[in-house]
């Protein structure tokens, strides 16, 4: 296999594969300091300023909205300048935003800071990392992308306990200051000075892959629309469920401690599924991987509907959902690469990321509206409907050999 061979002969540290551990560290920091912290910190901000939870959490939705709007520009910039430039700037902007959020004492300033953090999200999270790997590895980026998501899957596992500890030790403002220092003093230097600067020329095989790329589709027209629609539809599912699923389980009668343990199954399931794909899935076209993942997820929703919510069923759902999400995350980078090729990959990822981030921003609010007006079952059915829409889109895409 490519990755172990590169590790043994030293290229993992000195060649293009060095990008994987570098981005693995910076992805954990970026997700852990910006994306996963609001669920613990925003309630404290709302309580201190006397704002409603809906208003305070709305800042995070604004950040996702901004991230989606600028994603195409970020992708084009990575194609042109490289991740070592764009992601360095993104890390510094993220650090600035985390400092400023502690100083934002009025609603306008608060939302303005979240707009700044939205820029940092767009320049630092998976889509930018995938675009950077595509620039470095070209058509051979699939396995580096999978390897990167193995590291990124631990972001929530690291972030939530660390944030909980820091909040009790120093409060939310100093917690964000600590995280600002991490982005400025670890992420930014790693991006600027350690991330490989090489670029695979379009049309040439990747440096670590001898296999010639398949014929590719043009990055526009029906196939592109189906891919963009599929990933946008799927984005509703993890975004909406992450905000409401554990509360749905709690309302079904499962005690709070058990609900927490059920939620903890999600991360290991993601990593486990990615490890299996990394070890055995290299010869499968990523379209088949994403179709399988979404099929498993739909079976999980059907299981909930038929069996009802109990601790055992909820735990099984968390495992299936986590595994499916782990695979879909990989295919976010691998499907566009396989279908449309490595040329202009950063711009392509930016164009695909925009609609997904917009849906991701809206999903928690839409789910909350459905939960308030109808029922938990209706909200779960809505999420299942988006998953089914994504699967139909992927099924309609014809692979070109």
Short mmCIF file of C-alpha atoms in Angstrom, two decimals:
data_model
loop_
_atom_site.label_atom_id
_atom_site.label_comp_id
_atom_site.label_asym_id
_atom_site.label_seq_id
_atom_site.Cartn_x
_atom_site.Cartn_y
_atom_site.Cartn_z
CA UNK A 1 0.00 0.00 0.00
CA UNK A 2 1.17 3.51 -0.78
CA UNK A 3 1.09 5.08 2.66
CA UNK A 4 3.11 2.44 4.58
CA UNK A 5 5.67 2.20 1.76
CA UNK A 6 6.16 5.97 1.83
CA UNK A 7 6.51 5.90 5.62
CA UNK A 8 9.16 3.16 5.54
CA UNK A 9 11.39 4.79 2.93
CA UNK A 10 11.15 8.24 4.52
CA UNK A 11 9.02 10.00 1.94
CA UNK A 12 6.21 10.30 4.49
CA UNK A 13 8.37 12.90 6.23
CA UNK A 14 10.28 14.39 3.30
CA UNK A 15 8.07 13.93 0.22
CA UNK A 16 4.52 14.94 -0.65
CA UNK A 17 3.07 12.59 1.98
CA UNK A 18 4.37 15.04 4.60
CA UNK A 19 1.23 17.03 3.82
CA UNK A 20 -0.92 14.39 5.53
CA UNK A 21 0.48 14.63 9.10
CA UNK A 22 0.81 18.41 8.77
CA UNK A 23 -2.81 18.84 7.72
CA UNK A 24 -3.86 16.16 10.21
CA UNK A 25 -2.59 18.32 13.07
CA UNK A 26 -3.98 21.55 11.67
CA UNK A 27 -7.39 20.00 10.89
CA UNK A 28 -7.75 18.83 14.49
CA UNK A 29 -6.86 22.35 15.66
CA UNK A 30 -9.11 24.14 13.17
CA UNK A 31 -12.16 21.95 13.73
CA UNK A 32 -11.52 21.72 17.45
CA UNK A 33 -11.08 25.45 18.11
CA UNK A 34 -13.66 26.98 15.74
CA UNK A 35 -16.26 24.43 14.65
CA UNK A 36 -16.83 22.20 17.68
CA UNK A 37 -16.56 24.82 20.44
CA UNK A 38 -19.86 26.74 19.94
CA UNK A 39 -21.99 23.93 21.38
CA UNK A 40 -20.20 24.42 24.73
CA UNK A 41 -19.26 28.11 24.63
CA UNK A 42 -22.16 29.87 22.91
CA UNK A 43 -24.61 29.11 25.78
CA UNK A 44 -22.17 30.85 28.14
CA UNK A 45 -21.90 33.85 25.82
CA UNK A 46 -25.69 34.06 25.56
CA UNK A 47 -26.10 33.91 29.35
CA UNK A 48 -23.45 36.57 30.00
CA UNK A 49 -24.85 39.06 27.48
CA UNK A 50 -28.52 38.30 28.13
CA UNK A 51 -29.09 37.13 24.55
CA UNK A 52 -31.37 34.30 23.53
CA UNK A 53 -29.75 31.00 22.57
CA UNK A 54 -31.27 31.28 19.10
CA UNK A 55 -29.64 34.68 18.56
CA UNK A 56 -26.28 33.62 19.97
CA UNK A 57 -26.14 30.39 17.96
CA UNK A 58 -27.24 32.39 14.91
CA UNK A 59 -23.72 33.79 14.81
CA UNK A 60 -22.42 30.32 14.01
CA UNK A 61 -24.97 29.98 11.21
CA UNK A 62 -23.80 33.33 9.82
CA UNK A 63 -20.23 32.01 9.85
CA UNK A 64 -21.28 28.97 7.82
CA UNK A 65 -23.18 31.22 5.43
CA UNK A 66 -20.10 33.39 4.86
CA UNK A 67 -17.94 30.28 4.47
CA UNK A 68 -20.26 29.01 1.75
CA UNK A 69 -20.35 32.31 -0.11
CA UNK A 70 -16.57 32.69 -0.30
CA UNK A 71 -15.73 28.99 -0.82
CA UNK A 72 -15.34 29.31 -4.63
CA UNK A 73 -12.86 32.17 -4.17
CA UNK A 74 -10.90 30.20 -1.57
CA UNK A 75 -10.73 27.21 -3.90
CA UNK A 76 -9.45 29.29 -6.79
CA UNK A 77 -6.85 30.87 -4.52
CA UNK A 78 -5.55 27.46 -3.46
CA UNK A 79 -5.23 26.48 -7.12
CA UNK A 80 -3.27 29.64 -7.80
CA UNK A 81 -1.19 30.21 -4.67
CA UNK A 82 -1.27 26.87 -2.83
CA UNK A 83 -2.53 25.80 0.57
CA UNK A 84 0.67 27.00 2.21
CA UNK A 85 -0.50 30.57 1.51
CA UNK A 86 -4.28 30.35 1.78
CA UNK A 87 -4.42 28.10 4.84
CA UNK A 88 -1.76 30.15 6.63
CA UNK A 89 -3.86 33.28 6.14
CA UNK A 90 -6.94 31.32 7.23
CA UNK A 91 -5.24 30.22 10.45
CA UNK A 92 -4.24 33.79 11.28
CA UNK A 93 -7.77 35.07 10.52
CA UNK A 94 -9.17 32.33 12.76
CA UNK A 95 -6.81 33.37 15.55
CA UNK A 96 -7.88 36.99 15.16
CA UNK A 97 -11.55 36.03 15.26
CA UNK A 98 -11.15 34.02 18.45
CA UNK A 99 -9.48 37.00 20.11
CA UNK A 100 -12.15 39.41 18.91
CA UNK A 101 -15.12 37.30 20.00
CA UNK A 102 -14.17 37.93 23.61
CA UNK A 103 -14.28 41.67 22.96
CA UNK A 104 -17.60 41.70 21.09
CA UNK A 105 -20.03 43.11 23.64
CA UNK A 106 -22.89 44.11 21.35
CA UNK A 107 -24.95 42.15 18.80
CA UNK A 108 -23.51 43.86 15.70
CA UNK A 109 -19.90 43.27 16.75
CA UNK A 110 -20.72 39.68 17.73
CA UNK A 111 -22.13 38.82 14.32
CA UNK A 112 -19.28 40.67 12.58
CA UNK A 113 -16.76 38.49 14.44
CA UNK A 114 -18.60 35.35 13.35
CA UNK A 115 -18.32 36.59 9.77
CA UNK A 116 -14.56 36.77 10.27
CA UNK A 117 -14.60 33.24 11.66
CA UNK A 118 -16.61 32.14 8.62
CA UNK A 119 -13.71 33.25 6.42
CA UNK A 120 -11.38 31.19 8.61
CA UNK A 121 -13.63 28.13 8.32
CA UNK A 122 -13.70 28.35 4.55
CA UNK A 123 -9.89 28.62 4.37
CA UNK A 124 -9.08 25.99 6.99
CA UNK A 125 -11.53 23.08 7.10
CA UNK A 126 -11.80 19.92 5.01
CA UNK A 127 -12.62 21.45 1.63
CA UNK A 128 -9.50 23.60 1.67
CA UNK A 129 -7.38 20.72 2.96
CA UNK A 130 -8.74 18.45 0.20
CA UNK A 131 -8.03 21.13 -2.41
CA UNK A 132 -4.47 21.44 -1.08
CA UNK A 133 -3.95 17.68 -1.33
CA UNK A 134 -5.38 17.72 -4.83
CA UNK A 135 -2.86 20.38 -5.83
CA UNK A 136 0.01 18.36 -4.35
CA UNK A 137 -0.98 14.83 -5.43
CA UNK A 138 -3.14 15.43 -8.49
CA UNK A 139 -5.14 12.35 -9.55
CA UNK A 140 -3.51 10.32 -6.75
CA UNK A 141 -5.02 12.40 -3.94
CA UNK A 142 -7.70 9.91 -2.90
CA UNK A 143 -5.59 7.95 -0.41
CA UNK A 144 -4.00 11.05 1.16
CA UNK A 145 -7.53 12.45 1.55
CA UNK A 146 -8.65 9.26 3.30
CA UNK A 147 -5.57 9.30 5.54
CA UNK A 148 -6.25 12.92 6.45
CA UNK A 149 -9.83 12.20 7.48
CA UNK A 150 -8.54 9.50 9.84
CA UNK A 151 -6.81 12.25 11.81
CA UNK A 152 -9.64 14.75 11.43
CA UNK A 153 -12.10 12.25 12.87
CA UNK A 154 -10.53 12.75 16.28
CA UNK A 155 -11.18 16.51 16.35
CA UNK A 156 -14.38 16.34 18.40
CA UNK A 157 -12.87 13.66 20.66
CA UNK A 158 -10.03 16.05 21.50
CA UNK A 159 -11.95 19.32 21.42
CA UNK A 160 -14.90 18.72 23.71
CA UNK A 161 -12.97 17.37 26.74
CA UNK A 162 -10.25 20.03 26.29
CA UNK A 163 -12.81 22.81 25.99
CA UNK A 164 -14.74 21.54 29.02
CA UNK A 165 -11.52 21.52 31.08
CA UNK A 166 -10.48 25.01 29.95
CA UNK A 167 -13.94 26.48 30.57
CA UNK A 168 -13.85 25.30 34.18
CA UNK A 169 -10.24 26.43 34.62
CA UNK A 170 -10.12 29.84 32.93
CA UNK A 171 -13.58 30.74 31.54
CA UNK A 172 -14.77 31.09 27.96
CA UNK A 173 -12.81 34.23 27.00
CA UNK A 174 -9.45 32.81 28.01
CA UNK A 175 -10.38 29.47 26.44
CA UNK A 176 -10.77 31.26 23.12
CA UNK A 177 -7.47 33.09 23.76
CA UNK A 178 -5.70 29.75 24.28
CA UNK A 179 -7.20 28.48 21.05
CA UNK A 180 -6.18 31.67 19.25
CA UNK A 181 -2.58 31.07 20.33
CA UNK A 182 -2.74 27.48 19.02
CA UNK A 183 -3.92 28.63 15.60
CA UNK A 184 -1.34 31.42 15.38
CA UNK A 185 1.64 29.55 16.82
CA UNK A 186 1.05 25.98 15.58
CA UNK A 187 -1.36 25.91 12.63
CA UNK A 188 -0.10 28.98 10.81
CA UNK A 189 3.63 28.02 10.97
CA UNK A 190 2.87 24.43 9.93
CA UNK A 191 0.92 25.68 6.92
CA UNK A 192 3.50 28.30 6.03
CA UNK A 193 6.77 26.44 6.51
CA UNK A 194 6.13 22.67 6.64
CA UNK A 195 3.29 22.03 4.20
CA UNK A 196 4.77 20.88 0.85
CA UNK A 197 4.77 23.53 -1.88
CA UNK A 198 4.98 21.13 -4.82
CA UNK A 199 2.27 20.97 -7.44
CA UNK A 200 1.39 18.15 -9.81
CA UNK A 201 1.05 19.42 -13.34
CA UNK A 202 -2.41 18.80 -14.85
CA UNK A 203 -2.50 15.66 -16.96
CA UNK A 204 0.52 14.06 -15.28
CA UNK A 205 0.19 11.08 -12.90
CA UNK A 206 0.52 11.71 -9.19
CA UNK A 207 4.03 11.32 -7.75
CA UNK A 208 3.01 8.35 -5.61
CA UNK A 209 0.65 6.65 -8.04
CA UNK A 210 1.64 4.93 -11.26
CA UNK A 211 -1.91 4.27 -12.42
CA UNK A 212 -3.14 6.44 -15.24
CA UNK A 213 -6.24 8.44 -14.37
CA UNK A 214 -9.61 7.45 -15.78
CA UNK A 215 -11.32 9.55 -18.41
CA UNK A 216 -12.91 12.50 -16.68
CA UNK A 217 -16.10 14.47 -17.11
CA UNK A 218 -16.22 18.23 -17.69
CA UNK A 219 -16.72 20.13 -14.38
CA UNK A 220 -20.12 21.49 -15.46
CA UNK A 221 -23.40 20.26 -16.86
CA UNK A 222 -25.72 17.55 -15.49
CA UNK A 223 -23.04 15.45 -13.76
CA UNK A 224 -21.65 18.43 -11.87
CA UNK A 225 -25.16 19.55 -10.88
CA UNK A 226 -25.93 16.05 -9.57
CA UNK A 227 -22.71 15.93 -7.53
CA UNK A 228 -23.27 19.41 -6.08
CA UNK A 229 -26.92 18.62 -5.31
CA UNK A 230 -26.03 15.30 -3.70
CA UNK A 231 -23.44 16.73 -1.33
CA UNK A 232 -25.65 19.74 -0.55
CA UNK A 233 -28.60 17.45 0.25
CA UNK A 234 -26.44 15.25 2.44
CA UNK A 235 -25.03 18.29 4.29
CA UNK A 236 -28.47 18.75 5.84
CA UNK A 237 -28.25 15.39 7.62
CA UNK A 238 -25.16 15.70 9.88
CA UNK A 239 -25.76 19.42 10.45
CA UNK A 240 -29.40 18.98 11.47
CA UNK A 241 -28.89 15.81 13.48
CA UNK A 242 -25.79 17.04 15.32
CA UNK A 243 -27.90 19.86 16.76
CA UNK A 244 -30.97 17.80 17.69
CA UNK A 245 -30.41 14.02 17.64
CA UNK A 246 -29.30 13.61 21.26
CA UNK A 247 -32.23 15.74 22.44
CA UNK A 248 -34.58 13.52 20.41
CA UNK A 249 -33.12 10.45 22.10
CA UNK A 250 -33.51 12.08 25.52
CA UNK A 251 -37.18 12.92 24.85
CA UNK A 252 -37.79 9.26 23.99
CA UNK A 253 -37.03 8.31 27.60
CA UNK A 254 -33.32 7.46 27.48
CA UNK A 255 -31.52 8.82 30.56
CA UNK A 256 -28.99 11.64 30.13
CA UNK A 257 -25.91 9.57 30.94
CA UNK A 258 -26.80 6.92 28.38
CA UNK A 259 -27.52 9.60 25.76
CA UNK A 260 -24.00 10.99 26.25
CA UNK A 261 -22.46 7.55 25.77
CA UNK A 262 -24.56 7.00 22.66
CA UNK A 263 -23.30 10.30 21.26
CA UNK A 264 -19.72 9.24 22.02
CA UNK A 265 -20.08 6.29 19.61
CA UNK A 266 -20.26 8.60 16.61
CA UNK A 267 -16.58 9.59 16.46
CA UNK A 268 -15.06 6.10 16.74
CA UNK A 269 -17.55 4.82 14.14
CA UNK A 270 -16.40 7.52 11.71
CA UNK A 271 -12.75 6.68 12.20
CA UNK A 272 -13.37 2.93 12.00
CA UNK A 273 -15.20 3.24 8.68
CA UNK A 274 -12.45 5.46 7.27
CA UNK A 275 -9.78 3.00 8.38
CA UNK A 276 -11.58 0.17 6.59
CA UNK A 277 -11.87 2.27 3.43
CA UNK A 278 -8.20 3.22 3.62
CA UNK A 279 -7.15 -0.43 4.01
CA UNK A 280 -9.48 -2.17 1.57
CA UNK A 281 -11.30 0.39 -0.56
CA UNK A 282 -8.59 1.73 -2.87
CA UNK A 283 -9.86 -0.26 -5.89
CA UNK A 284 -13.49 0.78 -5.44
CA UNK A 285 -14.72 3.78 -7.35
CA UNK A 286 -15.75 6.41 -4.76
CA UNK A 287 -19.23 6.57 -6.27
CA UNK A 288 -19.83 3.03 -5.05
CA UNK A 289 -18.46 3.97 -1.62
CA UNK A 290 -20.82 6.92 -1.22
CA UNK A 291 -23.79 4.95 -2.53
CA UNK A 292 -23.06 2.19 0.00
CA UNK A 293 -22.68 4.72 2.82
CA UNK A 294 -25.98 6.44 2.06
CA UNK A 295 -27.72 3.07 1.70
CA UNK A 296 -26.49 2.11 5.17
CA UNK A 297 -27.71 5.44 6.55
CA UNK A 298 -31.17 4.98 5.06
CA UNK A 299 -31.33 1.49 6.59
CA UNK A 300 -30.50 3.10 9.94
CA UNK A 301 -33.39 5.54 9.60
CA UNK A 302 -35.74 2.68 8.66
CA UNK A 303 -34.54 0.77 11.73
CA UNK A 304 -35.47 3.74 13.95
CA UNK A 305 -38.90 4.01 12.35
CA UNK A 306 -39.70 0.29 12.63
CA UNK A 307 -38.20 -0.53 16.04
CA UNK A 308 -38.68 2.76 17.87
CA UNK A 309 -36.07 4.52 19.96
CA UNK A 310 -34.50 2.47 22.75
CA UNK A 311 -30.95 2.57 24.11
CA UNK A 312 -29.90 -0.40 21.96
CA UNK A 313 -31.51 0.93 18.78
CA UNK A 314 -30.19 4.47 19.39
CA UNK A 315 -26.68 3.09 19.91
CA UNK A 316 -26.90 1.08 16.69
CA UNK A 317 -28.14 4.17 14.86
CA UNK A 318 -25.19 6.23 16.17
CA UNK A 319 -22.73 3.60 14.96
CA UNK A 320 -24.32 3.31 11.51
CA UNK A 321 -24.70 7.08 11.15
CA UNK A 322 -21.11 7.67 12.26
CA UNK A 323 -19.73 5.05 9.88
CA UNK A 324 -21.77 6.38 6.97
CA UNK A 325 -20.74 9.98 7.68
CA UNK A 326 -17.10 8.94 7.90
CA UNK A 327 -17.29 7.46 4.40
CA UNK A 328 -19.24 10.36 2.90
CA UNK A 329 -16.62 12.79 4.21
CA UNK A 330 -13.93 10.91 2.28
CA UNK A 331 -16.00 10.93 -0.89
CA UNK A 332 -16.47 14.70 -0.67
CA UNK A 333 -12.89 14.89 -1.85
CA UNK A 334 -12.65 11.62 -3.79
CA UNK A 335 -15.79 11.73 -5.96
CA UNK A 336 -15.02 15.12 -7.60
CA UNK A 337 -11.42 14.00 -8.14
CA UNK A 338 -12.48 10.73 -9.79
CA UNK A 339 -15.24 12.25 -11.93
CA UNK A 340 -13.77 15.60 -12.94
CA UNK A 341 -10.01 15.11 -12.58
CA UNK A 342 -7.27 17.02 -10.79
CA UNK A 343 -7.09 20.05 -13.09
CA UNK A 344 -8.57 23.07 -11.29
CA UNK A 345 -9.41 20.86 -8.32
CA UNK A 346 -9.28 23.67 -5.76
CA UNK A 347 -11.75 25.78 -7.72
CA UNK A 348 -13.95 22.72 -8.19
CA UNK A 349 -13.97 21.98 -4.45
CA UNK A 350 -14.85 25.59 -3.73
CA UNK A 351 -17.80 25.47 -6.12
CA UNK A 352 -19.05 22.28 -4.51
CA UNK A 353 -18.47 23.51 -0.95
CA UNK A 354 -20.58 26.65 -1.35
CA UNK A 355 -24.05 25.01 -1.62
CA UNK A 356 -23.17 22.42 1.05
CA UNK A 357 -22.15 25.07 3.56
CA UNK A 358 -25.30 27.10 2.90
CA UNK A 359 -27.48 24.03 3.55
CA UNK A 360 -25.38 23.22 6.59
CA UNK A 361 -26.06 26.69 7.97
CA UNK A 362 -29.82 26.37 7.49
CA UNK A 363 -30.28 22.77 8.65
CA UNK A 364 -30.35 23.27 12.47
CA UNK A 365 -32.90 26.09 12.13
CA UNK A 366 -35.09 24.10 9.75
CA UNK A 367 -34.95 21.04 12.01
CA UNK A 368 -35.83 23.18 15.03
CA UNK A 369 -38.85 24.60 13.18
CA UNK A 370 -40.06 21.12 12.21
CA UNK A 371 -39.56 19.82 15.76
CA UNK A 372 -41.52 22.70 17.25
CA UNK A 373 -44.38 22.54 14.75
CA UNK A 374 -44.71 18.77 14.24
CA UNK A 375 -42.87 15.90 15.94
CA UNK A 376 -39.54 14.16 16.43
CA UNK A 377 -40.60 11.49 13.92
CA UNK A 378 -41.27 14.14 11.28
CA UNK A 379 -37.86 15.72 11.83
CA UNK A 380 -36.13 12.35 11.47
CA UNK A 381 -38.17 11.66 8.33
CA UNK A 382 -37.06 15.01 6.92
CA UNK A 383 -33.40 14.12 7.50
CA UNK A 384 -33.96 10.71 5.93
CA UNK A 385 -35.54 12.43 2.92
CA UNK A 386 -32.43 14.54 2.37
CA UNK A 387 -30.26 11.41 2.64
CA UNK A 388 -32.47 9.65 0.09
CA UNK A 389 -32.23 12.65 -2.25
CA UNK A 390 -28.44 12.50 -2.05
CA UNK A 391 -28.47 8.77 -2.82
CA UNK A 392 -30.74 9.25 -5.85
CA UNK A 393 -28.42 11.94 -7.21
CA UNK A 394 -25.37 9.69 -6.85
CA UNK A 395 -27.18 6.77 -8.46
CA UNK A 396 -28.04 8.95 -11.48
CA UNK A 397 -24.38 9.83 -12.11
CA UNK A 398 -22.90 7.64 -14.80
CA UNK A 399 -19.27 6.74 -14.33
CA UNK A 400 -17.05 7.31 -17.38
CA UNK A 401 -14.41 4.59 -17.90
#
